[in-house]
PDB file of C-alpha atoms in Angstrom:
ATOM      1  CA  UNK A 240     120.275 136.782  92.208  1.00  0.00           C
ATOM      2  CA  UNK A 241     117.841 134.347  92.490  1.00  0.00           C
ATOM      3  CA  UNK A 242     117.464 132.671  96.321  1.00  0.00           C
ATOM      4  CA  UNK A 243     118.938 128.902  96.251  1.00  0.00           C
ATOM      5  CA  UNK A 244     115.859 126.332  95.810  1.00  0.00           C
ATOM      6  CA  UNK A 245     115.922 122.814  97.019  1.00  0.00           C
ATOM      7  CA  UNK A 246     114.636 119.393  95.666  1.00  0.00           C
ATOM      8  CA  UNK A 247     114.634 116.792  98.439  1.00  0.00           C
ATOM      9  CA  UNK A 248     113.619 113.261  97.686  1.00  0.00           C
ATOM     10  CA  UNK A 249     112.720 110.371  99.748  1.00  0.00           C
ATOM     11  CA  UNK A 250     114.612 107.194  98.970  1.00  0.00           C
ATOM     12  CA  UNK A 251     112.804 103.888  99.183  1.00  0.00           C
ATOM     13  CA  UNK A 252     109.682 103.796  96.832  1.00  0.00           C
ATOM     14  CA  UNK A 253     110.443 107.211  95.609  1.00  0.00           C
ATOM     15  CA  UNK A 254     113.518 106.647  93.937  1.00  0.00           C
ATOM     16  CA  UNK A 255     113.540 103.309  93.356  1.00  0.00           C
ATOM     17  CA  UNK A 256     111.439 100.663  94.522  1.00  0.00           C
ATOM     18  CA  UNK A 257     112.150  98.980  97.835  1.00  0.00           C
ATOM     19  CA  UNK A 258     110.954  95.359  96.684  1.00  0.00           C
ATOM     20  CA  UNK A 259     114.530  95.322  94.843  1.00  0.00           C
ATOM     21  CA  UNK A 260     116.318  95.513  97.962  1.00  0.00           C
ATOM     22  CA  UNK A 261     114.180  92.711  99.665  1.00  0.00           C
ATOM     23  CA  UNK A 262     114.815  90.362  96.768  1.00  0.00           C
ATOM     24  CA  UNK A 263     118.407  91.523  96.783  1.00  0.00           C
ATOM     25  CA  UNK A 264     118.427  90.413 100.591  1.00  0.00           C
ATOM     26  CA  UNK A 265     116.457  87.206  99.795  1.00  0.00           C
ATOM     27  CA  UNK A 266     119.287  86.076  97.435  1.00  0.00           C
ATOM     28  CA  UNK A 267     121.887  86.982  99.874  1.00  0.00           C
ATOM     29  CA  UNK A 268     119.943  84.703 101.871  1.00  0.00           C
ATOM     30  CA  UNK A 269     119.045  81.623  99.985  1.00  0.00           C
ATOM     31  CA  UNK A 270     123.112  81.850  98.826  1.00  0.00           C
ATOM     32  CA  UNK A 271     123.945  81.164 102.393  1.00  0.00           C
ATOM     33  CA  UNK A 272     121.326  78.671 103.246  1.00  0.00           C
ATOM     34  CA  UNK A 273     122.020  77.142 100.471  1.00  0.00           C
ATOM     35  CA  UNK A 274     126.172  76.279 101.959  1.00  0.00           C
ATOM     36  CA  UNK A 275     124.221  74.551 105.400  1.00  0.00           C
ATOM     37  CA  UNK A 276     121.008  72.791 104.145  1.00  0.00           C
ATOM     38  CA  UNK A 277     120.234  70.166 101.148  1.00  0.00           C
ATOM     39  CA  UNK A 278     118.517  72.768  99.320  1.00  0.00           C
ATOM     40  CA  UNK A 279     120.073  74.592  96.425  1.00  0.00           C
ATOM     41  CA  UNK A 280     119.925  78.323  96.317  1.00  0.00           C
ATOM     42  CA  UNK A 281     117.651  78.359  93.463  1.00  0.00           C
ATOM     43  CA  UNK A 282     114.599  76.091  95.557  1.00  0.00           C
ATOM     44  CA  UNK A 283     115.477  78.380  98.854  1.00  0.00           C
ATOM     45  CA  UNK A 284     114.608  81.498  96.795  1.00  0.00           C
ATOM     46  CA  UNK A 285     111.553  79.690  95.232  1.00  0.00           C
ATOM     47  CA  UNK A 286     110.886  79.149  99.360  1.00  0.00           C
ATOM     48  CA  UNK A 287     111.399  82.455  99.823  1.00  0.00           C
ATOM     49  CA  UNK A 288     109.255  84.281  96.688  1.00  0.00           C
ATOM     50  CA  UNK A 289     106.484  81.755  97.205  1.00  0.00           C
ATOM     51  CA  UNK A 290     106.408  82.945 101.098  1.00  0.00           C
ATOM     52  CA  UNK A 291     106.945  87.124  99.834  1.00  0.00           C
ATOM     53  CA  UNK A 292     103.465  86.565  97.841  1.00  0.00           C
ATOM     54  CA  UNK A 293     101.681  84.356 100.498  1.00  0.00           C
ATOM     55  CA  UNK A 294     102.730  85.291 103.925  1.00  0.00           C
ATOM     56  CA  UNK A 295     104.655  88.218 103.696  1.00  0.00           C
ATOM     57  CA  UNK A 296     106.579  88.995 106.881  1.00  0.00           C
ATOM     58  CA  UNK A 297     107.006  85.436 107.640  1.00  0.00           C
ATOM     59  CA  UNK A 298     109.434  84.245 104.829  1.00  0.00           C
ATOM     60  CA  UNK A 299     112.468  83.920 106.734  1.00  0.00           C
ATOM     61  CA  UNK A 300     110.501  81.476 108.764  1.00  0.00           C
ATOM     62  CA  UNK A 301     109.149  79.680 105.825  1.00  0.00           C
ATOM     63  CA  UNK A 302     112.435  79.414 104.641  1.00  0.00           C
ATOM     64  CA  UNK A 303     114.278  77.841 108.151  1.00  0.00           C
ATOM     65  CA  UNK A 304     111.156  75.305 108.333  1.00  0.00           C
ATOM     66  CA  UNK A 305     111.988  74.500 104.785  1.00  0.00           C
ATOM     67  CA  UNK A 306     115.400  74.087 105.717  1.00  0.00           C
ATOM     68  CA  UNK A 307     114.998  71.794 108.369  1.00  0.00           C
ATOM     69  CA  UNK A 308     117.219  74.976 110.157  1.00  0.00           C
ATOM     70  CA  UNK A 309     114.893  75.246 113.029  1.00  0.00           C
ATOM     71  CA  UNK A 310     113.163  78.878 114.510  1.00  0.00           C
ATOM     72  CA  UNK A 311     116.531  79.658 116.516  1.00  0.00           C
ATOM     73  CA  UNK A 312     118.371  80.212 112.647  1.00  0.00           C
ATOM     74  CA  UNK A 313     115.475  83.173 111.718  1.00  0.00           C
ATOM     75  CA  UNK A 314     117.748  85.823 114.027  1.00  0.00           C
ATOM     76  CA  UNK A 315     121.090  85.390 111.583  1.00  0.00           C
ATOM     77  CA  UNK A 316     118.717  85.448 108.286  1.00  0.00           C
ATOM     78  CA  UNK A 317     117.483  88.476 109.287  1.00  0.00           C
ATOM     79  CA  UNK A 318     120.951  90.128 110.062  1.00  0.00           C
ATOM     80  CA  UNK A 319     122.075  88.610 106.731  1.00  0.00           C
ATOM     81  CA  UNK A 320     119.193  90.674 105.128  1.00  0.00           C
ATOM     82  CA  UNK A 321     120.044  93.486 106.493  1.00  0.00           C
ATOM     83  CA  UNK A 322     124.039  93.794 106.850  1.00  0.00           C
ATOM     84  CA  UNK A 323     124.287  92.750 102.861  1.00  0.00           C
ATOM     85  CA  UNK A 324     125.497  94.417 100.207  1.00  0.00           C
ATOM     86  CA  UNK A 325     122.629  94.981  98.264  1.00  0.00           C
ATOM     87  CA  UNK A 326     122.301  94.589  94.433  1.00  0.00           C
ATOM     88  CA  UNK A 327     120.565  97.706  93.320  1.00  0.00           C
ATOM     89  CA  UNK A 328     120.697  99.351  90.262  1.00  0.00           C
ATOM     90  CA  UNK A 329     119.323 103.049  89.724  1.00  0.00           C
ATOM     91  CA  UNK A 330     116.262 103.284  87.357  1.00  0.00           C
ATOM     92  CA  UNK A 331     116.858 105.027  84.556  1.00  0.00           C
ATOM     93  CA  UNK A 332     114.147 107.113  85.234  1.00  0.00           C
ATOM     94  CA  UNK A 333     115.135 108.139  88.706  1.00  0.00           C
ATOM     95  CA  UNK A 334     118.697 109.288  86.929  1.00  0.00           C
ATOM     96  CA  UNK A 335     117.125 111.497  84.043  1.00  0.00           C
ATOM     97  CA  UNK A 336     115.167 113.286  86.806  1.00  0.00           C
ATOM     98  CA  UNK A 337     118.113 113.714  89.404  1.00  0.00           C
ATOM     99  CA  UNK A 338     120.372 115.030  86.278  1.00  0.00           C
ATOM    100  CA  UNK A 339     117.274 117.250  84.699  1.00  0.00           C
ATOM    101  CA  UNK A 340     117.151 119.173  88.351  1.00  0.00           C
ATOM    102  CA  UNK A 341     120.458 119.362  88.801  1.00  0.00           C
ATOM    103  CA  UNK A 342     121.485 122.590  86.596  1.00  0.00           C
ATOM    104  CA  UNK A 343     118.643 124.714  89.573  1.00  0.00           C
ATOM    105  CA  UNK A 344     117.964 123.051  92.506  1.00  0.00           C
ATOM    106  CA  UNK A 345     120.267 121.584  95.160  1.00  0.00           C
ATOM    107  CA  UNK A 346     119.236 117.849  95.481  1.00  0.00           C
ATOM    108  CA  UNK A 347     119.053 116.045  98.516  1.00  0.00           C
ATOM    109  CA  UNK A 348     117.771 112.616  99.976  1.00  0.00           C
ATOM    110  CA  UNK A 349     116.113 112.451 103.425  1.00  0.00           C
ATOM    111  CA  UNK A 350     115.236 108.519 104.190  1.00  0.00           C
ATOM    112  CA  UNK A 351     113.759 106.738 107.397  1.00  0.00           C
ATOM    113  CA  UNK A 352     115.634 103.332 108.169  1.00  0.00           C
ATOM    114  CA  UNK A 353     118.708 102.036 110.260  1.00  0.00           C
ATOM    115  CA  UNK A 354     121.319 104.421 109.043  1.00  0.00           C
ATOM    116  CA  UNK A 355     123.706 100.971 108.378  1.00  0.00           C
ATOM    117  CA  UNK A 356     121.521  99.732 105.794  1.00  0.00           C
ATOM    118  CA  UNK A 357     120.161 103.022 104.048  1.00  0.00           C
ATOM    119  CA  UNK A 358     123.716 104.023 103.459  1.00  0.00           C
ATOM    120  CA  UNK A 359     124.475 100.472 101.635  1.00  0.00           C
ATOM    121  CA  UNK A 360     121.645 101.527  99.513  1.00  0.00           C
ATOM    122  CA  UNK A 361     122.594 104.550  98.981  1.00  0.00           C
ATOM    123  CA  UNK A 362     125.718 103.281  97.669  1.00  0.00           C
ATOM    124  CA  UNK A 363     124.343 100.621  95.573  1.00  0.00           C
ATOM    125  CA  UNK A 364     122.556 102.594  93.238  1.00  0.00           C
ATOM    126  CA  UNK A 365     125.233 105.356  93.349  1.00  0.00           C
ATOM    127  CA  UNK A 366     123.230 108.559  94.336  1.00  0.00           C
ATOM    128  CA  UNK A 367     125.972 109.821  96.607  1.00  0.00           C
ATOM    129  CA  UNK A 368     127.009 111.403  92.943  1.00  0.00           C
ATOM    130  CA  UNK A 369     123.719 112.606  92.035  1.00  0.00           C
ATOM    131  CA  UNK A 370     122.833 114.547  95.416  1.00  0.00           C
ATOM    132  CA  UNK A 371     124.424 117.452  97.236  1.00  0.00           C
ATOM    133  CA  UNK A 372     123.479 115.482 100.781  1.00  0.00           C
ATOM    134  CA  UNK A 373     121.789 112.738 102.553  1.00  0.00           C
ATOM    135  CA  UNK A 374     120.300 112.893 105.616  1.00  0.00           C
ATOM    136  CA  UNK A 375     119.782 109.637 107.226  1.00  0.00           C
ATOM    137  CA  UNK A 376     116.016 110.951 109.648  1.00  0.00           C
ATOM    138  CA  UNK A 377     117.125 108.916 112.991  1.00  0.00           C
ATOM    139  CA  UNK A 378     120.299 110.290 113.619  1.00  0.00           C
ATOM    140  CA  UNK A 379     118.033 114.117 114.187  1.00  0.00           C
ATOM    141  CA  UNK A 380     115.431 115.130 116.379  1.00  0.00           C
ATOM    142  CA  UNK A 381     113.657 112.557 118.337  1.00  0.00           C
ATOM    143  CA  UNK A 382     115.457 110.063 116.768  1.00  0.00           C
ATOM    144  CA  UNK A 383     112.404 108.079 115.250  1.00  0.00           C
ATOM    145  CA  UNK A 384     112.943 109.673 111.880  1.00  0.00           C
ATOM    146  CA  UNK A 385     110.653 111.224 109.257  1.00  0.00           C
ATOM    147  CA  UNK A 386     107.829 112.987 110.419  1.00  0.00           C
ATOM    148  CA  UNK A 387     109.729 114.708 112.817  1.00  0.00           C
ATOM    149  CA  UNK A 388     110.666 118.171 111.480  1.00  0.00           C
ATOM    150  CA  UNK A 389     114.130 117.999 112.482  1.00  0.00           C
ATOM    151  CA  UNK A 390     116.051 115.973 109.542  1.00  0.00           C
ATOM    152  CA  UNK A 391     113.569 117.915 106.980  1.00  0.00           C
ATOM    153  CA  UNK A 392     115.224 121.078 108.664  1.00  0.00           C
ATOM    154  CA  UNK A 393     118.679 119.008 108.590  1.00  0.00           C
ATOM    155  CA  UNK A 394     118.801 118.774 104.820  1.00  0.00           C
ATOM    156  CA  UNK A 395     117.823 122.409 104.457  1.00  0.00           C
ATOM    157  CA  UNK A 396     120.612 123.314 106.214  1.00  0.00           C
ATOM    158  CA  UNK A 397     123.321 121.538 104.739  1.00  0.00           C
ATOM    159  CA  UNK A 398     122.132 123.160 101.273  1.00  0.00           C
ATOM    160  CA  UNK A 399     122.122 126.153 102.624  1.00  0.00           C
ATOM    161  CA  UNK A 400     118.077 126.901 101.040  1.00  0.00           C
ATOM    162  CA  UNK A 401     115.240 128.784 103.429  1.00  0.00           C
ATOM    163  CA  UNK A 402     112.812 126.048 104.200  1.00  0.00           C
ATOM    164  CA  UNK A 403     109.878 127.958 102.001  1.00  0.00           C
ATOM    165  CA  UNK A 404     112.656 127.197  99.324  1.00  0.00           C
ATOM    166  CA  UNK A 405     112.415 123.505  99.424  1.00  0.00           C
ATOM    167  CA  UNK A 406     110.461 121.038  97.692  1.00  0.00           C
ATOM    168  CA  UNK A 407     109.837 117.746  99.273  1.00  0.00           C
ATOM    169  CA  UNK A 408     109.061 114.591  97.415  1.00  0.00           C
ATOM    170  CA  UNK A 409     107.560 111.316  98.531  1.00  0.00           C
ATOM    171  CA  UNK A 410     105.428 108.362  98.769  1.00  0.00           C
ATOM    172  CA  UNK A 411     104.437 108.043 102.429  1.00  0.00           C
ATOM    173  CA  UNK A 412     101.330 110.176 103.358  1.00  0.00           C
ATOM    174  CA  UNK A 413     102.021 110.270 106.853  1.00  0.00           C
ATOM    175  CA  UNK A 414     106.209 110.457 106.921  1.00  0.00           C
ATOM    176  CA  UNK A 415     106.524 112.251 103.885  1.00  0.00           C
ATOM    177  CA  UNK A 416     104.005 114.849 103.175  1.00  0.00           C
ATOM    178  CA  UNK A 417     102.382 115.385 106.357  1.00  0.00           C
ATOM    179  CA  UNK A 418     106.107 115.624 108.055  1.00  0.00           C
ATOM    180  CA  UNK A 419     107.759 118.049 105.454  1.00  0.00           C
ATOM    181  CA  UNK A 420     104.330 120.371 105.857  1.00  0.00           C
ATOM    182  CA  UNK A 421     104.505 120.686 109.064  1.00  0.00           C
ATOM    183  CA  UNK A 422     108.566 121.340 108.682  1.00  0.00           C
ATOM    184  CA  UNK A 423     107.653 124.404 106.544  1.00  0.00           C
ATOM    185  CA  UNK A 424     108.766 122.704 102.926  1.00  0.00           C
ATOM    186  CA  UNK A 425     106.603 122.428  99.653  1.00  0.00           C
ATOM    187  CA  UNK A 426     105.252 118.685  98.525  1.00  0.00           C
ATOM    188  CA  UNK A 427     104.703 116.848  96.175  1.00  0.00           C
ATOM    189  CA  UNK A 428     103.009 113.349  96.721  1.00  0.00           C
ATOM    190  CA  UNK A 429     104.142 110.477  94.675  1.00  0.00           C
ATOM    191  CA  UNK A 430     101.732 107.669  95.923  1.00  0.00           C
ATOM    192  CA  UNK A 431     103.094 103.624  95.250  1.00  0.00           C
ATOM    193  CA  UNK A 432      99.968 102.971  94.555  1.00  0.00           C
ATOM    194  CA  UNK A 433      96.591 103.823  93.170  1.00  0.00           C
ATOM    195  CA  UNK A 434      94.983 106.651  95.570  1.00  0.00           C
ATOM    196  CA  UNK A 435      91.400 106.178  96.135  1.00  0.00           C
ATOM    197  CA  UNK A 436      88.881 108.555  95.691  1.00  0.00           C
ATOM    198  CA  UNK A 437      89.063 111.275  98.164  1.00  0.00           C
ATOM    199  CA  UNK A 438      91.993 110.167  99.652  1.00  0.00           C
ATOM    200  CA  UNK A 439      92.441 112.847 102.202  1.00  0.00           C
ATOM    201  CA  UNK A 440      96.616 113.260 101.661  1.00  0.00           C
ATOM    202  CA  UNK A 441      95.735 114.339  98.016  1.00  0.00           C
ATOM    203  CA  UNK A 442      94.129 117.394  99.628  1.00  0.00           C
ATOM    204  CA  UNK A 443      97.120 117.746 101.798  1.00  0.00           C
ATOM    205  CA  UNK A 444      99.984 117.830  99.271  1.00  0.00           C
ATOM    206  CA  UNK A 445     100.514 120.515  97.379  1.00  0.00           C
ATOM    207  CA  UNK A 446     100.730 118.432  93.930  1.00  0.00           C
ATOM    208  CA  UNK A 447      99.880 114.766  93.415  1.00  0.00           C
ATOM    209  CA  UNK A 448     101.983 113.388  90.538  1.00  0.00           C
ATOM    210  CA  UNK A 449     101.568 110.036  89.421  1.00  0.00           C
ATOM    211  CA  UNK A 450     105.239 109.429  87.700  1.00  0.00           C
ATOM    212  CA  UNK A 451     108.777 110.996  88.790  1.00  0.00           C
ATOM    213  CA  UNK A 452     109.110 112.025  85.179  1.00  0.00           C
ATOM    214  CA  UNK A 453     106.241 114.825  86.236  1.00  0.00           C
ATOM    215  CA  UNK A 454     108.832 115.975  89.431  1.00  0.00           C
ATOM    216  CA  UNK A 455     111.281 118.753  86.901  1.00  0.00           C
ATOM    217  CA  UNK A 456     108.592 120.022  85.577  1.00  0.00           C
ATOM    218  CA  UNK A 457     105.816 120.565  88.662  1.00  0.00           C
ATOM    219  CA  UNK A 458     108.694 122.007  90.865  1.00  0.00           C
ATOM    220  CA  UNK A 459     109.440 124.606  88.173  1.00  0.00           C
ATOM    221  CA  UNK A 460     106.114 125.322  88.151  1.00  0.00           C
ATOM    222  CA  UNK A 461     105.520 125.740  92.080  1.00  0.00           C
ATOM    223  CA  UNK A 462     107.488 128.963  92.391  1.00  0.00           C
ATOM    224  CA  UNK A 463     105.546 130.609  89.355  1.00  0.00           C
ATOM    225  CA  UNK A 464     103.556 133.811  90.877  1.00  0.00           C
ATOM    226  CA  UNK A 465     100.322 132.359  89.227  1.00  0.00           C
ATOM    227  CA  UNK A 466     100.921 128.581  90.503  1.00  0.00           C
ATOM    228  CA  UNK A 467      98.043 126.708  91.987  1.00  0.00           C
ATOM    229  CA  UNK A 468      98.096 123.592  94.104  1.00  0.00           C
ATOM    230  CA  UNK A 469      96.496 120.935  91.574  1.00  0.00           C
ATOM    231  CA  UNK A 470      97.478 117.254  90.404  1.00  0.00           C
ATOM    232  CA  UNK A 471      99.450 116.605  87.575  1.00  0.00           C
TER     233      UNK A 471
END
């Protein structure tokens, strides 16, 4: 019988992208601010995209100054963005994949962020049915999450797969791909964006792919006796 094999994903950019859930969180936000200023929620989002494109980081300010709310209403926007209920749904794309690995690989999601709020995510976009287990990094190890070793080795354990049998897959060079190396797993870099020419994390993944759609496919691949490290 053939040893169990693992598929474990990272969860914001990987599986879907995390700009949803900050646009989710701006609506949440322009809702309320819309029931204690003069503006309407539509003009506080417009506030708050317009902000998002030219002063990213700062649109919760933009948005109070806007608002004639004042600096001292920026702490309860920012809880409001990140205790709602986010509006998420899962790409189609991401769901095909998840559902094309399941029949041979135990599927798991290991994600950095405050537990609270990953979980709400992982709700939203209902991948507590399309994964064995999810492994939220802080609460293992150190405590500061992904790249410790310790939740890589965390999700390994709950599926019960030898960490040589586990494929890790992810857009953060650093987090991702240099953390599940050095945990002993397989990788496979999904960048968000463009990678530059000699990009030195393409040299330390063991595959590059530039879709999800490529994941099924490569993984089968990287347990072939005659497989290669190469981009796909």
């Amino acid at each position: 019988m053939r040893e169990p094999r693992a598929v474990l994903f990272d969860l914001d950019d990987t599986l879907y992208a995390h700009e949803r859930f900050i646009l989710s969180g701006f609506r949440a936000v322009a809702a309320h601010v819309a029931t204690t200023s003069p503006l309407t929620a539509g003009a506080a989002l417009e506030v708050l995209l317009d902000a998002f494109q030219a002063a990213r980081g700062q649109e919760l300010q933009a948005l109070a100054g806007r608002a004639g709310l004042g600096a001292a209403a920026v702490p309860g926007l920012v809880d409001l963005m990140r205790t709602h209920v986010p509006d998420l749904a899962l790409p189609e794309l991401t769901r095909s994949v998840l559902c094309a690995l399941a029949p041979g690989w135990r599927l798991g999601i290991v994600t950095n962020g405050r537990p609270d709020i990953q979980a709400r995510k992982v709700r939203a976009l209902g991948l507590g049915a399309l994964v064995s287990t999810v492994v939220y990094a802080t609460e293992h190890g150190t405590g500061q999450g992904k790249p410790d070793r310790a939740p890589f080795h965390e999700a390994c354990r709950r599926l019960g797969v030898a960490r040589e049998a586990a494929i890790f897959v992810g857009d953060d060079p650093v987090c991702d791909i240099a953390g599940a190396r050095e945990a002993g797993l397989r990788t496979i870099w999904l960048p968000a964006r463009a990678v530059p020419t000699g990009d030195r994390t393409a040299g330390l993944a063991d595959i590059v792919v530039a879709s999800l759609a490529a994941v099924p496919g490569v993984a089968a691949r990287m347990f072939s006796p005659e497989w290669r490290a190469h981009a796909a």
